[in-house]
Amino acid sequence: MIVGVQPLAGFDKLLHYKVPETLRASIRAGSLVRVPILNQHKVGLVMEVNGVVDVPLEKLKTVSGLLQDYPALTPDLLTLAKWMHGYYAARMESVLEAMIPGAVRDGTRLKQEKYLSAAHKPTTEELAALRKKAPQQSRLMEFLAHQFQPAKKSLLLSRLAVTAAVVNALVKRGWVREEVRHVERVAYADQWATGEVVATQPPKLNEEQATIVTSVGASLDKGKFAVHLLHGVTGSGKTEVYLHAVERVLAAGGSAIYLVPEVALTPQTVARLRGRFEAAGHRTVVWHSHLSEGERLDGWTALASGQARVVVGARSAVFAPVRDLRLIVVDEEHEPAYKQDETPRYHGRDVAVYRAKLANATCLLGSATPSLESFSNVRNGRYRLDVLTKRVDDKQLPDFQIVDMRIEVMRTRGLVTLSRLLVNHMQARFERKEQTILFINRRGYSSSMQCRKCGHVEECPHCSVAMTYHRADETLKCHLCGHERGAPAVCPSCAAPDIRWRGLGTQRVEEAVRRVLPRARLERVDTDTMAKRHRFREILSDFRTGKIDVLIGTQMIGKGLDFPNVTLVGLVDADLSMHVPDFRANERTFQLLVQVAGRAGRGDRAGEVVVQTFTPKADAVQFAKNADFNGFAEAELHVRHRFQYPPYRHLIHHLFRGPNPEKIKFFAEHWAKEVEKALGNTVELRGPTPSPIEKVKDEYRYQIWYFCASAAKVVPALVKLQATVKWPEDVFQVLDVDPMSLM
DNA sequence: AGCACGCCGACT
DNA sequence: GTCGGCGTGCTC
């Protein structure tokens, strides 16, 4: 018996070993083993049994031990690991480390980092001598001499482009000190373990909920892979649907994974879920990043052994070693928190979908504001859409009203910040002692150019993305393909003069509000305010308690905030956010607006949302036409479509070992071919366009960009191939890719 | 990640 | 000739 083992030893290569007689019965694919490598022993994972061996058989050594007598990875997880390795271009070793908790890997590789510092301050003569004899060492020495703190070895090596041999020589000489630091995760006290478990009585489902429970139940019973997207307005009782699905799976003897974004994993949520499952006699494992090693091991073994069949947890809970997986719930599926921002840079939601496919399970994605890629998959027929339109508390959805700002401009013959309608509404609220939120979108830095008379926006002829105005040299640039030209003096569409403006500051809005509501108490929430953290909290608390009448803010006022007395939400400048050449930014804007708007209104009366725009027919406000949240979905698809990121592989980031332009080129060419296949039409690869080296925190980065543009005008396709090279450290960026498109 | 190996320029 | 510096390639 011969096994292929992926050692957890710092390199990505499958090594083959013979298996001793004593271990033959218990070793399987997915088992953790101890293997000899050169003169040391390392832990490794058995990737295959009796596979093809490419070295002479007499070279094989023997497996020296087995860590557990059951495999650490179930077959579906093993396949998932291989998929992630290729899909996220992450090293196999790092994928395995993400999937198997350190405690299970026997604590062998307590994460350790090496640091270097100067142990000797060389004189100028010594340095000069060194520079002549050993230039590499002198560079390193000079760098270290200027550091106040020990520098991380791995980072230093690649930044200065020197090898470990250089360091060793200096250490031997006694000029450099090398120290090892163990990175220990802080184990928080588990506030959830002690928290009281409340057994909640399942509320009665309304008709909509019941229909969806049946629909999801049908998928579960079939035992085939299916994805349901549950699109439910705020407060429509999505959780109850999840709970029913999980309970059904548990009752049938299967296992379920319930994913929640880390921030949403509060003691209350956990207590509620636990209460429900444990009342029915099911042990529930809670999984999040603040668990101690011991707690992690306990939870993991409970799941692996089948003692527990439900896990509620954050992102990494997708890797729970459950047996007989039948359901994965992904709550708030649009949340960016599902992305892991260190290697392996995976997306929890996408991995959930793929794992469900491998396990022939049902995946239930839910959100009030689903992501574009999920909508797109509904449209493609790959996901099934279930909609909850009614709130369980019967609170009414807000009314949307669109204001055409071009008319406002003509009416007042001048600068307008707030429309008459919005002002009237605000004044009425003030008299009734109700509150208003004014939402300003300033996402991004870039300003597009828009005619305030006719609403015309200058777009890139290749990319149909608004061009960015650069004041310094009076030019318009496309941030996608780099197309550049002089900024026009008059509107190219209606010849109106002076179109060179865009963007509203919070201050200007504040002034405008003061003019129309001189006695109102107002506050601004923007990045300036955010700088002082307690100030931000203070403002929110004042707003909640009614000490503030009007809150003017940018992005951050949306999230999870509940203001019971807000009955009006104004989107001051709907256009701006729509012309930022990044669909992800547009998506966020919509989501924020819906979140804020969804909370507008009181029990007795629907709230109102006023959207001010210069382009009332634009996608930006399409959703409001239907005056409900279903229109929102349509609007999102419009945006998607408009930007034409073809197979939804909008950003392809890759990681390279060191700044290696050749490799980047190779990948760019590879992806260009993929895009060509997906589009069925010829694609031209342009580039490279290296960016200047920029300093980010204490690291230097540069990017090399390639663009694919389709030659045929029919599909104005454009894919941005961006290779981000955190120079010189290795970086793989998140692949913002839709997993379904690769199945 | 470590570690051996081998190439290359420098120098008693 | 030898020695140290430094990059490369291998680990079953």
CSV table of C-alpha atoms in Angstrom, one decimal, chain A residues 18 89 91 121 147 217-218 220 225 252 257 271 299 413 452 456 529 615 624 686 694 736:
chain,number,residue,atom,x,y,z
A,18,LYS,CA,4.9,3.0,2.0
A,89,ALA,CA,-4.7,29.6,-6.6
A,91,ARG,CA,-1.1,26.6,-1.9
A,121,LYS,CA,26.4,48.2,14.8
A,147,GLN,CA,15.2,49.5,12.1
A,217,GLY,CA,-38.1,20.7,1.9
A,218,ALA,CA,-38.7,19.2,-1.5
A,220,LEU,CA,-33.9,18.3,0.8
A,225,PHE,CA,-27.7,19.3,-5.2
A,252,ALA,CA,-34.1,12.8,9.2
A,257,ILE,CA,-24.1,23.8,8.6
A,271,ALA,CA,-28.7,31.5,22.1
A,299,GLY,CA,-16.3,21.1,18.7
A,413,ARG,CA,-32.0,78.5,-12.2
A,452,ARG,CA,-26.4,69.1,-14.9
A,456,HIS,CA,-25.4,63.3,-19.9
A,529,THR,CA,-16.5,62.0,12.4
A,615,THR,CA,-30.8,60.7,-14.7
A,624,ALA,CA,-37.8,52.6,-7.2
A,686,ARG,CA,-3.7,44.9,-23.9
A,694,GLU,CA,3.1,52.7,-3.8
A,736,ASP,CA,-14.3,37.5,-7.2
